[in-house]
């Protein structure tokens, strides 16, 4: 399957479940009972494939039947949507793909297909670098704006991905200051990924498409409708390791995001404000419900680092497969190092450096003597590795970071 | 009955703190009961000279005149001290008592201390006084022969004499001054080997960069890892002083440290001042009221090495900030401003914590986090901000010891030293082309550094990215650029390259006064 076919199949899937409101449970049942191979082969679904599945109830059968009857219309929708996607350079990521965000796999009720525009690699960066969602009101006070800018910039500088909803106010500030700080940002839209809402955020939307990532669970061409916003909010919180609520009114949609985050087991941080300030009552309610108070950036970074660390531990077995191939490569490099060290590129040296550091922390002098490298060359490599967040110095010795 | 008694005038000078002031000495002989008065706010060192002069005159075979002897030293409103008025007063008395004749219209300059048997001895600060006297343009100069180096420094033509008798006898003959040419020797440090910091390539590289670009250094490491040795190494890497610099430094150091000139030739090695931890502000900076600068001026054009920086008394380190920044100190006395150059490389060393083992693998650090923070805080942030290169050092273990055994070090010092000298030439040439005062990268204060340093836009962006990543100040950004430029000079790059900045980045401050995030 090439990427266009994948995209087509994914859009077909979206149109199919949307047409009759078929839930993911039904689709999962179809896959489990081998009626279809994967969501991408939904196109080949026929009535006899699912007729015998006993775990489906009668209303499910009705929905599937009517969806099959409306196949012509679904195909038309798919064509239209596919065209929009092609023109706008929108791609899809489904649960079949490796890039499908790790948090989505671990949580229930996440969409099986998401549409993206921009740098798709940010989806995996979310789990490797950690991410923070910054949400809040559309009409923030200057205090909350200032704090948003501050936290967004500092977190971006640490390499943490900033997730928000591309709304006015806090969302906008969070995205724009992250981009200014040359950080990675993900905007989760309520409508299709081609559909900027509100329209006045078009400028920043364009920038995010180039330097960040725009994500949506709706197929291209979908208009942003009021009822889509809460489900968009659950994606924002799902994509992040911690949720920062900068300012929220009593009936704010931000409270949805916060409660989704809490339900998904993410830390919620609320920026404190005056109790006489009406527009932050929602935030104060969250605090009284047990949310953390946001006053020190290091608490957020600690919490994200912890999540990243646990994920790293959890994913260790899958990495074991790679270890053998890496080992043989390192052996080869070591031979080269002994015989003719001129042939080694700086990237090769970096691999060797990281390999040295897997055993124990080492200082630069030890590294220089073990790699037989003059310090002037070594220091360049070490600095670059540090900037790439692959190593760091603690107690005068270099160690590998968990990222 | 009154006789007209003539007044004899002889010229000399004295040290006011370390500023030379020319004086005029008048000798007035009148008949009467024997007295000997010296006027002009003289302290006891000058009053005592009466005994020395009397003895020296008699021992040299001249007669000490009878009657009132009145000596006036002007300007008489400044307090004076020092023993170098002995010779001019003695000469004045001899001329006034007509035991020797000179042309009255000529101005005679003399200085020197007399011993009881008529030897003429040098006094400290000669070079400064002589350059001051040279400006006054006297006709005759009679100086102690010990002061030959000072004459060389001031490039003064003069007559040097060992005893009062020689001096007076030569006055009777035709005045034939001799001009001595400046010759310098460089101290021989060949037996001092670079292998003492083998196994610590980072430290060697740091000191090398520091010497190449005149950057301040802080060495951090456990006790016994060779910080002090490493610090001393930098002196050997610096190129010798030029003749002008030799004169400047010899003159000031001779006056401040009150040492007597001994050898014939002057050392061209750069000063290396070692400051121990119980030093005080007045030792470092000097005394304003006495107009006497301290170590910072003695270290001018050389190295100021502060060992165990964290053990210094509170506030003592911070008084170095201004001399390090402005590269001069200003003393104010009696409404006058006196400026002294303090253009030194600062090399500091310290332990990383109280027990010193924070960086070590084998011995465990016993300090608590709070203790460590308290220890680090002894060096203030603004001071750390003036340090360009930070280097962690460790005790050399097995691998390092092997390296010491296996690598040759013959001539490495000489090789590095030549490299430093080359770098200096490149930097001075660049400064000349930019039309600014000749200076090294670390001394640059110009605002359009980016242009002078030939850093293109990509490099500036890379530099800015790095400094924001680790929340450096604006000064930190410039520092990164300066060190990058020095490394580029070492590597022979015309424009700064990304790898130069990357290397510069590895010498930043990581522990001291830096929060964890």
mmCIF file with all atom_site columns, C-alpha atoms in Angstrom, chain B residues 1-5 31:
data_model
loop_
_atom_site.group_PDB
_atom_site.id
_atom_site.type_symbol
_atom_site.label_atom_id
_atom_site.label_alt_id
_atom_site.label_comp_id
_atom_site.label_asym_id
_atom_site.label_entity_id
_atom_site.label_seq_id
_atom_site.pdbx_PDB_ins_code
_atom_site.Cartn_x
_atom_site.Cartn_y
_atom_site.Cartn_z
_atom_site.occupancy
_atom_site.B_iso_or_equiv
_atom_site.pdbx_formal_charge
_atom_site.auth_seq_id
_atom_site.auth_comp_id
_atom_site.auth_asym_id
_atom_site.auth_atom_id
_atom_site.pdbx_PDB_model_num
ATOM 1 C CA . UNK B 1 1  ? 78.981 92.718 58.639 1.00 0.00 ? 1  UNK B CA 1
ATOM 2 C CA . UNK B 1 2  ? 77.052 90.507 56.381 1.00 0.00 ? 2  UNK B CA 1
ATOM 3 C CA . UNK B 1 3  ? 78.284 88.164 53.738 1.00 0.00 ? 3  UNK B CA 1
ATOM 4 C CA . UNK B 1 4  ? 76.170 86.948 50.863 1.00 0.00 ? 4  UNK B CA 1
ATOM 5 C CA . UNK B 1 5  ? 75.922 83.212 51.175 1.00 0.00 ? 5  UNK B CA 1
ATOM 6 C CA . UNK B 1 31 ? 78.392 80.364 59.871 1.00 0.00 ? 31 UNK B CA 1
#
